[in-house]
Amino acid sequence: MAIFISWFVYFFLLFRFSFAVFEDQVGKFDWRQQYIGKVRFAYFDTQSQASKKLLLATEQNVVASLNSRTGDLFWRQVDKTGPEGQIDTLLFHGQDAVVIAGNGRLLRSWESNIGGLNWEMVLDTGSFQAAALIGVQDVVKYVAVLKKAAISLHYLSSGHQKWVENLPDSDTIQYQSVYSAGGTEVLVLGVVPHSHLTIIAFNIEDGEIMDQRSVDAPWLSSLQPSCAVVGPGSLVCVDAVTASLYVLSLNKEDRAAMQQITLQALGLEVAPGFQPTVLSTQPNPARPASSQWFLQLDLDHYILLQLTGGLISPLRDFKPAFLVSFATSGEKTVAAVLAPKNETSCSVSLFSADSGRRLLDTTVIVHLDPNGGMPEKLYVQAFLKKDDSVGYRVLVQTEDHTLTFLQQPGRVVWSREEALADVVTMEMVDLPLTGTQAELEGEFGKKADGLLHMVLKRLSSQLILLQAWLGHLWKLFYDARKPRSLVKNEVTIETLARDEFNLQKMMVMVTASGKLFGIDSKSGTVLWKHYLRNVQANAAFKLMVQRTTAHFPHPPQCTLLIKDKETGLTNLHVFNPIFGKKSHISPPVLARPVLQTLLLPLMDQDYSKVLLLIDSEYKVTAFPSTKNVLQQLQETASSIFFFLVDSSQGRLSGFRLRKDLSTELIWEVVIPPEVQRIVAVKGKRANEHVHSQGRVMGDRSVLYKYLNPNLLAVVTESTDTHQERSFVGVFLIDGVTGRIIHEAVQRKARGPIHLIHSENWVVYVYWNAKFRRNEFSVLELFEGMELYNSTVFSSLDRPHLPQVLQQSYIFPSSIRTMEATLTEKGITSRHLLVGLPSGAVLSLPKMFLDPRRPEVVSEQSREENLIPYAPEMPIRTEWYINYNQSVSRVRGIYTAPSGLESTCLVVAYGLDIYQTRVYPSKQFDVLKDDYDYVLISSVLFGLFFATMISKRLAQVKLLNRAWR
Amino acid sequence: MRKGGIKEKGKGGTCLGEEEEMGHSQTRGRKRDMEEKSEGGACLGSKNEWAADGMDTEAAGFSVPLEHSFEIDDVPRFRMRGSVQLRGGREHAASLWQSPLTEEDRSMLKAVAAVDGLYRIRVPRVSVQTDRQAERQMDGYLTAFLPACSMVESHLSDVITLHTDVTGYLIGVSIVTIPGTCRGAEVEEEVDLEAFNTTLSFMGPVTAPAPETALYIERMEHEMEKKAKNPQEQKSFFAKYWYLILGGAVFLMATSSTQSPPGGGREQS
């Protein structure tokens, strides 16, 4: 019987929890954008003119191929994060993209057309120094990999090692460069800083040392970036101290010492404090390097020089010039120079490398986005036109990680916002009302100026509404005549308006590079972007919505807190989230590091929420700090509490605001950091609503939830990492009184911990060190069968501790991130959205994580719809909300309520961005797409007429009866 | 949760009135002197506890000072309220000795309550594990607070909980009163605010449950066994109710399918 019932329960569950999308719904409510990150290496396919391939390797450890006509991805290979997967170098030849990754650990070759792996080799340990393609008799055959103590040569076709040789005296000599001119030998260049230079020639065939010599170079500290091989066999170095160029012949026969040429003799001068660099090019690895090279003497000063027969002659001086690059097409080598033109644009020009002459009609204008950064890298693709002149396209990477591909004379072919590969935090903001709606709203907002005025205003607004309606009709009529394909629903910043159910919102995304984006959630179009120039690389961000769009005519307002992690100094960027414009409101200047922020529900007269910033001297700064705000703060000061966490000392402390905006310490909890360290502190989301105060039990009594809005979940990890003794501690602490509500220890557990804290429950995921598996644990808090004070919750007046229930489950996958769904009123049941390493986002019903799941099924638990306890949590593929649209390296999931109670908007971000909607309790408040309106209305009308007729008939019958 | 609460009324009269500013070890010494002096006197309530320990308190336990502060200007100035006597063992047996409020303190507390001030307590960061006497003291205190008015209106009946971590260090202290509200009720100074009525308890971490696989497997095996024992019954059960299952399935399919049966036309007639 019990089995049958449990089967029956599962049978129904199967029906309840099918959330998968239908085939025809794919892409209807969701979109995904794939990114690659900041580019480190880029190559154009120069094999054929028609090739559209662009090969890139990025700081996000991604190797990718882009379509150079459209900017779309051909393929992408994502390696591990961190130094393990870091791409040391990318070499490209023919169809093969050779990648060395993980500090010289792996040598891989990717097929550049389809992104398949040709071969992979695990290299010997040793830190990576350099790599080069080696050609023999005009054919590139080998890859040379130079490590700290060895050099190895591999076949390009199979990856097999041809030979490996140890380098002599590798503990004193730093080998830094490898070069081959296509002859019979490979040159390895090493340096002993401030002493001498070592050149070793290896035989390509067997790795035998053919020649070894040292040259005195007491001025030289490192080969990169001040030295380069130029021409058939000369090493050119530049030194700032002696203000000289040094030329050394690498030929075996030529045993001459370094030839010094002072820069003064060439009429050149190094800018003070600048480390000059030499930039050369080797168009074909099987041929010698070109004799022309660039010398950089200042940030914006480059010189093109030529080395012929030991003589250096300047060809052309470029000043100002931001970036230079060589490009080769066929036999022609050209130099591209990016120079500033005016405030808002730069120009790229092409020069013949042989003569330094400017090529005619080769200027490309690069318009600089005022909300973007300066150009940082320049890659040039040169090609020969039909008339044998050189044409070219350029790929420009700017400081804000934007890739722009330009064509002559300055047309942007495509651009990619690669900053979005590293989203740090985001918010969703409601879109504003349309002009007409706003007009109506505005009427109520204004103050009355007499009866006549009001009547006139009403009439005028009605007229405007009429006009808008007519305009709308006209547009419908006009569009109807056009073929359907031409009618585009493009989203622009002008046409932005809130839809009926508030399903379309503005996604404000903050990226690690300091660039802010406003993205339309429906289509994924970037509507605005803003680059913050002075953001440090390691800054921490916090984004807050101070004023929503609900307060017309006041514009919505977002505040971004940018904190420098080293100095702790903070500045605020206040902007309008719909248009991205910086607000004219000047934020307070913060002289001291900010420890904590608090967004109060208090509003000033302009409806912007008050933000409190607590600095390192425990003084509070209010923003905005108008008189009205200060007065409100004085009135409510005694009920404003905040907490600080110092994880290095394990100290949690609570403070209360005083009337003069200073603070006083009121409680302190210290968790000794010698035993366990705090890894996460999480409160509840401020915009969360809980609809039901309790749970109805099987016997119709109510178990009330403990809904403390001030509750903090603090998670610690033990410092002892031994698998038997390690533990994870969970503390539930009231943020106002500092009272520890609950304290639990998960034995034999380790991080990484993921945590969700919502309503009356906390869910955390940990690694079970003993059984080597991931486990979920859920804590639920209940007040009991009756509420202490049902009207209002005060942390100061809740003397009884809640009942805490806890249960744990095994989860069959590891987890990258976790978030709970959120809906408008909190009626819809909750789901957990779990980002898995596979790229899937799993929607896990909270019902499965319920500590009241019974071990033995009883009548009451069945009544309550509790699922019998099973230690393992299932993963069903139909729970994947992103079907096959994997989100690489998902780092965060953001949820926002929509205007429909059933619908929750979800954005998963990582390397990719994926946006969709989820319906945790199905679409109970929406009619289906294929709802039969005709049927229901015909039934209605039919019933109506039937009533009419039968009424008439009844009347006739009554009349007849009366006559009888 | 390990609770070792001892409810106790400090009937101790005024015998400790003047020694507010002392460190705890000193207090202990002095206190014992006092007891000896005032044998059978006003400190009887607390004396019982001490007498139970006898002279071996040094070996088996130690005491932790409990200090409190309530000031009109809200700048904390902690004074001795009492001391928590800890005894060894896993159950953290503890007793609380505290002096009643002086007349001055009582009026002060009422005054603080009137201006909505705070009543704070603090304990030093120590280890309650008696075998770690040497390393038990750490610098700093753990503090907690309460609105002074709720202290007054509850007639000094409070619940103090000392929280420990896995190794037995005190990590937090909390104080609540029952009832906890401030209604502005009238309180008679002499009668209601004389002695503390304190419940002291310890709270250590509970062990969070791990996934219960053993029980589940046992249950499954049990069910399997049952199934193996009487397969006929099982079969007959399905045979008996197959129409119900089929009916349920058909019903579900009918409700979940989007197309309604073409019955609308007939309803009109």
PDB file of C-alpha atoms in Angstrom, chain A residues 592-593 595-596 613-621 642-646 649 651 653-658 660-665 668:
ATOM      1  CA  ARG A 592      37.852  57.971   4.724  1.00  0.00           C
ATOM      2  CA  PRO A 593      37.355  54.355   3.661  1.00  0.00           C
ATOM      3  CA  LEU A 595      33.029  50.114   5.816  1.00  0.00           C
ATOM      4  CA  GLN A 596      29.356  49.610   5.322  1.00  0.00           C
ATOM      5  CA  LEU A 613      27.726  55.343   4.423  1.00  0.00           C
ATOM      6  CA  ILE A 614      29.668  54.364   7.502  1.00  0.00           C
ATOM      7  CA  ASP A 615      33.354  55.193   7.365  1.00  0.00           C
ATOM      8  CA  SER A 616      36.353  53.831   9.220  1.00  0.00           C
ATOM      9  CA  GLU A 617      35.850  56.264  12.103  1.00  0.00           C
ATOM     10  CA  TYR A 618      32.277  55.078  12.494  1.00  0.00           C
ATOM     11  CA  LYS A 619      30.879  58.378  11.304  1.00  0.00           C
ATOM     12  CA  VAL A 620      27.862  58.299   9.076  1.00  0.00           C
ATOM     13  CA  THR A 621      27.428  60.233   5.875  1.00  0.00           C
ATOM     14  CA  PHE A 642      23.791  48.471  11.387  1.00  0.00           C
ATOM     15  CA  PHE A 643      26.404  45.779  11.683  1.00  0.00           C
ATOM     16  CA  LEU A 644      30.035  45.441  10.660  1.00  0.00           C
ATOM     17  CA  VAL A 645      31.944  42.266   9.967  1.00  0.00           C
ATOM     18  CA  ASP A 646      35.675  42.013  10.365  1.00  0.00           C
ATOM     19  CA  GLN A 649      39.400  39.091  13.555  1.00  0.00           C
ATOM     20  CA  ARG A 651      34.383  40.122  14.916  1.00  0.00           C
ATOM     21  CA  SER A 653      29.680  44.234  15.849  1.00  0.00           C
ATOM     22  CA  GLY A 654      26.454  46.157  15.951  1.00  0.00           C
ATOM     23  CA  PHE A 655      26.063  49.901  16.022  1.00  0.00           C
ATOM     24  CA  ARG A 656      23.213  52.281  16.608  1.00  0.00           C
ATOM     25  CA  LEU A 657      22.853  55.644  14.940  1.00  0.00           C
ATOM     26  CA  ARG A 658      22.909  58.710  17.154  1.00  0.00           C
ATOM     27  CA  ASP A 660      24.283  63.739  15.474  1.00  0.00           C
ATOM     28  CA  LEU A 661      25.061  61.006  12.864  1.00  0.00           C
ATOM     29  CA  SER A 662      27.752  59.474  14.976  1.00  0.00           C
ATOM     30  CA  THR A 663      27.348  55.889  16.089  1.00  0.00           C
ATOM     31  CA  GLU A 664      27.648  53.838  19.230  1.00  0.00           C
ATOM     32  CA  LEU A 665      28.752  50.258  19.615  1.00  0.00           C
ATOM     33  CA  GLU A 668      29.798  42.439  19.838  1.00  0.00           C
TER      34      GLU A 668
END
